[in-house]
Tab-separated table of C-alpha atoms in Angstrom:
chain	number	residue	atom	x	y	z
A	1	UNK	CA	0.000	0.000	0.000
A	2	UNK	CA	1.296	3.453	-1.418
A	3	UNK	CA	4.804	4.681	-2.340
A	4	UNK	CA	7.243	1.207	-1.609
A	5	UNK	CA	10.032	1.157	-3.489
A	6	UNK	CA	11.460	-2.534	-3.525
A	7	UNK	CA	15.417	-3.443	-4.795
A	8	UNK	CA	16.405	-6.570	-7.180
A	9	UNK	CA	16.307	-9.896	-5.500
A	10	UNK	CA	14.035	-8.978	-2.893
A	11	UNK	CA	11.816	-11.944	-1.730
A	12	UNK	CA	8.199	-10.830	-0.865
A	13	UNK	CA	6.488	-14.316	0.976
A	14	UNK	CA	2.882	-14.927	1.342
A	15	UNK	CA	0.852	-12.266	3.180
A	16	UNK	CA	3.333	-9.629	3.866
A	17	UNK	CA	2.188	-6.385	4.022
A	18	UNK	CA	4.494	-3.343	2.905
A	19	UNK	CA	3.119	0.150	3.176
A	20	UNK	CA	4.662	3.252	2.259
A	21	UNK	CA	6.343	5.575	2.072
A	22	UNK	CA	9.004	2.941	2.459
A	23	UNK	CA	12.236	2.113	0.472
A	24	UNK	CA	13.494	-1.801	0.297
A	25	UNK	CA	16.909	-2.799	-0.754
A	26	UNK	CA	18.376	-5.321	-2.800
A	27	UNK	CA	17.943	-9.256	-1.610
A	28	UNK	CA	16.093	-8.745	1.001
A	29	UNK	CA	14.104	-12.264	2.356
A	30	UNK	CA	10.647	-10.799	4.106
A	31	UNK	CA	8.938	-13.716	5.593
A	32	UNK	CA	4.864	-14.979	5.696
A	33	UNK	CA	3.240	-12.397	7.780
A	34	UNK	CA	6.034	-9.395	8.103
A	35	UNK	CA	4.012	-5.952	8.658
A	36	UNK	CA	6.978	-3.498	7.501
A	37	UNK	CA	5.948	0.344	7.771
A	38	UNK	CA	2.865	0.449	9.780
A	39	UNK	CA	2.145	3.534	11.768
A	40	UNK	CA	3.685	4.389	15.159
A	41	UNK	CA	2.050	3.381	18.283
A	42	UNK	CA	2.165	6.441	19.711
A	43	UNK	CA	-0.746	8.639	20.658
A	44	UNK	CA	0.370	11.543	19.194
A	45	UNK	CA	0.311	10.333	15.649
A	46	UNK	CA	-2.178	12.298	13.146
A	47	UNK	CA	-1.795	9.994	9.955
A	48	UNK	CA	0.948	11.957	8.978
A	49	UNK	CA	3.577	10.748	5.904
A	50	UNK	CA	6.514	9.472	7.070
A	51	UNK	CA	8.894	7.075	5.735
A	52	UNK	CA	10.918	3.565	6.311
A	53	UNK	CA	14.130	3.153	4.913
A	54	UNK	CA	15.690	-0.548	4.784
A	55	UNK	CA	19.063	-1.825	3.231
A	56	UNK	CA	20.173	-4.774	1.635
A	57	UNK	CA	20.435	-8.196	2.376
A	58	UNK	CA	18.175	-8.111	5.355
A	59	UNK	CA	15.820	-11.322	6.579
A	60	UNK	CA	12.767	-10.452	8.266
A	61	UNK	CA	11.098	-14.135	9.298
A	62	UNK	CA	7.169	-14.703	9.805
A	63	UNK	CA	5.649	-11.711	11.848
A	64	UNK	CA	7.997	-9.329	12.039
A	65	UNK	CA	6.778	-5.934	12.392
A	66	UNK	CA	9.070	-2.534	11.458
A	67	UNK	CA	7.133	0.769	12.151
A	68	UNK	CA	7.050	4.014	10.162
A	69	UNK	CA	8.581	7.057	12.277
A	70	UNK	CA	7.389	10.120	13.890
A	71	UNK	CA	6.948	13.520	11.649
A	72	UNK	CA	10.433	14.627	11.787
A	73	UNK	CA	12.085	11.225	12.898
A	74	UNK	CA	13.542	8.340	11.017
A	75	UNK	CA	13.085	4.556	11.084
A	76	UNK	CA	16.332	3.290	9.727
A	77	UNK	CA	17.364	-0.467	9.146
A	78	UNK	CA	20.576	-1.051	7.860
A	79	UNK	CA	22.405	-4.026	5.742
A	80	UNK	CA	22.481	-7.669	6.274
A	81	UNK	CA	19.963	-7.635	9.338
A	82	UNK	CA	18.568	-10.628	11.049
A	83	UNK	CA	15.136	-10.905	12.113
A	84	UNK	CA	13.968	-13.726	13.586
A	85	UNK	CA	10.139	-14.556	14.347
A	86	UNK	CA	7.950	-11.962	15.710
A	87	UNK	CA	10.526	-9.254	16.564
A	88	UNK	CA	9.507	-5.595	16.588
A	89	UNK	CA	11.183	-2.719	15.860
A	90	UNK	CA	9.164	0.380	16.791
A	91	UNK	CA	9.196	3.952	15.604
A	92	UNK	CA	12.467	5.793	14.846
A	93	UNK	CA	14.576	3.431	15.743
A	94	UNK	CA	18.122	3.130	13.476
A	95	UNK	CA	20.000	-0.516	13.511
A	96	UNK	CA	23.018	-0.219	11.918
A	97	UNK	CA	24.406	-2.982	10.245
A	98	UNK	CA	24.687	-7.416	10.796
A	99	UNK	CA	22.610	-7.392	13.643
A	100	UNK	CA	20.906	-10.580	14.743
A	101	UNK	CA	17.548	-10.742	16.912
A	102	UNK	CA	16.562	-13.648	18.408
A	103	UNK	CA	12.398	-14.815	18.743
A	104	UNK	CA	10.364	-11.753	19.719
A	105	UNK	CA	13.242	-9.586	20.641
A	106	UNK	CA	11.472	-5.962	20.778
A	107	UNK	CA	12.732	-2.573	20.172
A	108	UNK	CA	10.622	0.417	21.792
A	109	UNK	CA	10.720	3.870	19.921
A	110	UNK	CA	13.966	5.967	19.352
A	111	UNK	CA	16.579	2.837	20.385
A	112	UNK	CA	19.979	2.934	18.516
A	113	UNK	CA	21.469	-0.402	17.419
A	114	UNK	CA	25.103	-0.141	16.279
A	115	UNK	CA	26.861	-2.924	14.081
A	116	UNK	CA	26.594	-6.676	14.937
A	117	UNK	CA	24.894	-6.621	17.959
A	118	UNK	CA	23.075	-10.174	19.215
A	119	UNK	CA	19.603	-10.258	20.732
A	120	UNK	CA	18.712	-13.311	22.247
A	121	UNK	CA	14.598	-14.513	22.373
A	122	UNK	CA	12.088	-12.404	24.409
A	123	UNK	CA	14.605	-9.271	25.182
A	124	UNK	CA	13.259	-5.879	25.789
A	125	UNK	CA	14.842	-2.724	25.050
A	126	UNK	CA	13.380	0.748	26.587
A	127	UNK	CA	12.967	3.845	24.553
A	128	UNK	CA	15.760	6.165	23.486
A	129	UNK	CA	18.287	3.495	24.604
A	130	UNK	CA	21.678	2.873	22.671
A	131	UNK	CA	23.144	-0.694	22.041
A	132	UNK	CA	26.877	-0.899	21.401
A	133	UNK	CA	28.622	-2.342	18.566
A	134	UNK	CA	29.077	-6.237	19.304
A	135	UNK	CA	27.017	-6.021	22.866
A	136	UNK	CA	24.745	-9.214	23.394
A	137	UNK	CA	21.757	-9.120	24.945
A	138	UNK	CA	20.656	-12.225	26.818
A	139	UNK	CA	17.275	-14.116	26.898
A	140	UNK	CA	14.019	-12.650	28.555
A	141	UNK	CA	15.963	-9.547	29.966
A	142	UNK	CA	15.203	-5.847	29.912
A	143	UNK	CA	17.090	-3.138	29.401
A	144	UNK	CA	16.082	0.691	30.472
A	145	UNK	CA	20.182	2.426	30.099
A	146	UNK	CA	22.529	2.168	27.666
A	147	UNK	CA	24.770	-1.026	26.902
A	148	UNK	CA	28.524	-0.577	26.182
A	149	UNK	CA	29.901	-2.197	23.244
A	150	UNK	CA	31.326	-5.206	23.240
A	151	UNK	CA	29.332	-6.363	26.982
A	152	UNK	CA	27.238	-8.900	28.159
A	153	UNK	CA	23.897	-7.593	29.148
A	154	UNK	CA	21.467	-10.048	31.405
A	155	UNK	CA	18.090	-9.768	33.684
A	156	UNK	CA	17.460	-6.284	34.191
A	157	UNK	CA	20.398	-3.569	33.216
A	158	UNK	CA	22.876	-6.189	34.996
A	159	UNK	CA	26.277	-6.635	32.605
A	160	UNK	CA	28.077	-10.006	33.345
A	161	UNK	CA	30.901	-9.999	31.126
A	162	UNK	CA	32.588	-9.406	27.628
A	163	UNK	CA	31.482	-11.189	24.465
A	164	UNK	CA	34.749	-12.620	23.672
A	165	UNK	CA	33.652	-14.613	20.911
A	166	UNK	CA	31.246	-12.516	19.272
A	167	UNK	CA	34.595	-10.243	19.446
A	168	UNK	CA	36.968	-12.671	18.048
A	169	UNK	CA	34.423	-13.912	15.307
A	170	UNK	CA	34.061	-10.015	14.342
A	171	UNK	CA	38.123	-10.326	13.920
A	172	UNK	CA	39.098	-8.242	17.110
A	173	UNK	CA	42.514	-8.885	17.473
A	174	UNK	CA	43.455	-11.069	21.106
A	175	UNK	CA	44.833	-7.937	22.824
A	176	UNK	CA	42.130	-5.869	22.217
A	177	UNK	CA	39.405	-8.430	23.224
A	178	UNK	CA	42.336	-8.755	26.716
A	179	UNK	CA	41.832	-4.836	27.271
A	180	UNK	CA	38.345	-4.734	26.888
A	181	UNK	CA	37.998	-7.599	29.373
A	182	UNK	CA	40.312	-5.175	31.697
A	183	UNK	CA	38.405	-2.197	31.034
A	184	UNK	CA	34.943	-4.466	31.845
A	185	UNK	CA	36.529	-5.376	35.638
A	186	UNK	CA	37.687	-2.118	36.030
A	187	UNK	CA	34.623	-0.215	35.306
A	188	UNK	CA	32.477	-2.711	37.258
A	189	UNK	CA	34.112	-4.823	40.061
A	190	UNK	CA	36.597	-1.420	41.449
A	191	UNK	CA	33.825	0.432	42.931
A	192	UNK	CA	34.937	3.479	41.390
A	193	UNK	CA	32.598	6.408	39.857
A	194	UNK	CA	32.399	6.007	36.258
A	195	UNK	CA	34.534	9.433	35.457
A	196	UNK	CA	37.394	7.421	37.649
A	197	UNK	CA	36.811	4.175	35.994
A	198	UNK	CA	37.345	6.009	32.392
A	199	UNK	CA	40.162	8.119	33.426
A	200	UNK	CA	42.077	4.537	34.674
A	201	UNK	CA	41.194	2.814	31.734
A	202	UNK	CA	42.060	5.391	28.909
A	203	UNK	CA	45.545	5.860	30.954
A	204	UNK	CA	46.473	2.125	30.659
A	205	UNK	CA	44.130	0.835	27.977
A	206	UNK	CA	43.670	3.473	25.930
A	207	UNK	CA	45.827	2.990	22.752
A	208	UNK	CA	43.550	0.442	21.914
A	209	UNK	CA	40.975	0.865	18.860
A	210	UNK	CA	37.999	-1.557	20.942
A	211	UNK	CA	38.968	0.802	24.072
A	212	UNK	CA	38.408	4.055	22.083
A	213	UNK	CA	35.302	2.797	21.012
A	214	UNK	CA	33.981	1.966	24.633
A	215	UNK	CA	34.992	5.406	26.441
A	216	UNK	CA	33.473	7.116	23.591
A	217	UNK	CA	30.597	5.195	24.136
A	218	UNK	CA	30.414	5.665	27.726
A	219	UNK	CA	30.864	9.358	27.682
A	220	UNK	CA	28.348	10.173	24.761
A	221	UNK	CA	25.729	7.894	26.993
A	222	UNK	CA	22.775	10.112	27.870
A	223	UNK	CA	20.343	7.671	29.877
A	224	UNK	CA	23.529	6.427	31.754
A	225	UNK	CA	25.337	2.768	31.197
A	226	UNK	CA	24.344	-1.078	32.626
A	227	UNK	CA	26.048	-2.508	35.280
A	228	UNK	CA	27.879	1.093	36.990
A	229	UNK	CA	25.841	0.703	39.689
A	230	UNK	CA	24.112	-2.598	39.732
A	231	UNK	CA	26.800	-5.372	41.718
A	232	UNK	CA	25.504	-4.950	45.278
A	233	UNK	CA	25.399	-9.117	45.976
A	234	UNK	CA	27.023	-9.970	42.352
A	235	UNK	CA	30.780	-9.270	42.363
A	236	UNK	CA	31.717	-13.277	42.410
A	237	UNK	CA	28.910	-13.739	39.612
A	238	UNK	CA	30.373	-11.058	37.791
A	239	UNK	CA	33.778	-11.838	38.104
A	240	UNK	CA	33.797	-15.251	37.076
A	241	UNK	CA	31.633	-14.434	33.950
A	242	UNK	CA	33.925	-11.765	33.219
């Protein structure tokens, strides 16, 4: 329904429904059932004309719902996406690039998804939140702050460790994926106040690319970070899955 703009190779399955204004990419798979660029569920919404943009390459499996953005907002999907079953992406949200979502994962409006980030089934992310590059959300959690790159994020804005392999997979060289492990103990097992923790670890970390990456992360957070504040009762959990 109206303006969609679809790319070569792009596999429409039975009973998808695409409504516009929304641009497709090239060899995109979208599965039996997919509603991609619905309006936003927000109450503020007059019917106004606003537009989905979605790469290449992407796989959006039965159900999967996308929604159009705000007047004046964007709802961005990248390249080379996964969706799997029943996963939502609300309005305005941007994910960046080779991103996987697990079963029903669920993205509420405004949340920023940088490059290859893993959602397992049933996750939850709050409005206006920001996922890291390589961060992995775990099963059936929910997460209301922002989640450094390259962590571990489980329950309820707890971190509980460094996603070594999704690191080494991505090609991170060893030393890097050894500093970021360093830079995960000493931001959350030293007790320190965050503006310590990042002065420590750019001093002794920070000629590392992955550890440029992280403080900039941390310091251009705006809802604040997982796991600064959230040990009390956890520190041997923590530490061993760290």
């Amino acid at each position: 329904e109206g303006p969609v703009v679809v790319g070569e190779g792009t596999m429409i399955r039975a009973r998808a429904t695409l409504l516009g204004p929304m641009k497709i990419g090239s060899r995109c798979d979208i599965g039996i059932n997919c509603i991609l660029g619905e309006r936003p569920q927000h109450l503020a919404y007059a019917g106004q004309e606003t537009e989905v943009i979605i790469g290449d390459g992407n796989t959006f499996r039965e159900g999967v719902t996308v929604h159009r953005p705000m007047p004046g907002g964007q709802t961005i999907i990248g390249d080379r996406n996964f969706f799997m079953a029943y996963g939502h992406v609300a309005h305005d949200c941007i994910v960046k690039n080779d991103c996987i979502f697990a079963n029903n994962a669920m993205l509420a409006g405004h949340a920023i998804i940088d490059d290859r980030v893993f959602f397992s089934g049933g996750s939850a992310i709050h409005q206006h939140c920001r996922i890291g590059t390589l961060a992995m959300i775990s099963g059936v959690s929910a997460v209301t702050k922002d989640v450094p790159p390259y962590w571990i994020m489980q329950n309820f804005n707890l971190v509980s460790g460094v996603n070594g392999v999704g690191m080494k997979r991505a090609g991170v060289p060893s030393l890097e994926i050894m500093a970021v492990r360093k830079a995960f103990k000493i931001m959350n097992l030293r007790q320190l106040p965050i503006s310590a923790a990042v002065e420590e670890i750019e001093a002794e970390l920070g000629q590392y690319p992955a550890i440029r990456t992280l403080l900039a992360f941390i310091r251009e957070s705006k809802r604040g970070i997982c796991g600064a504040s959230c040990y009390a009762g956890h520190h041997g959990e923590v530490a061993q899955a760290a």
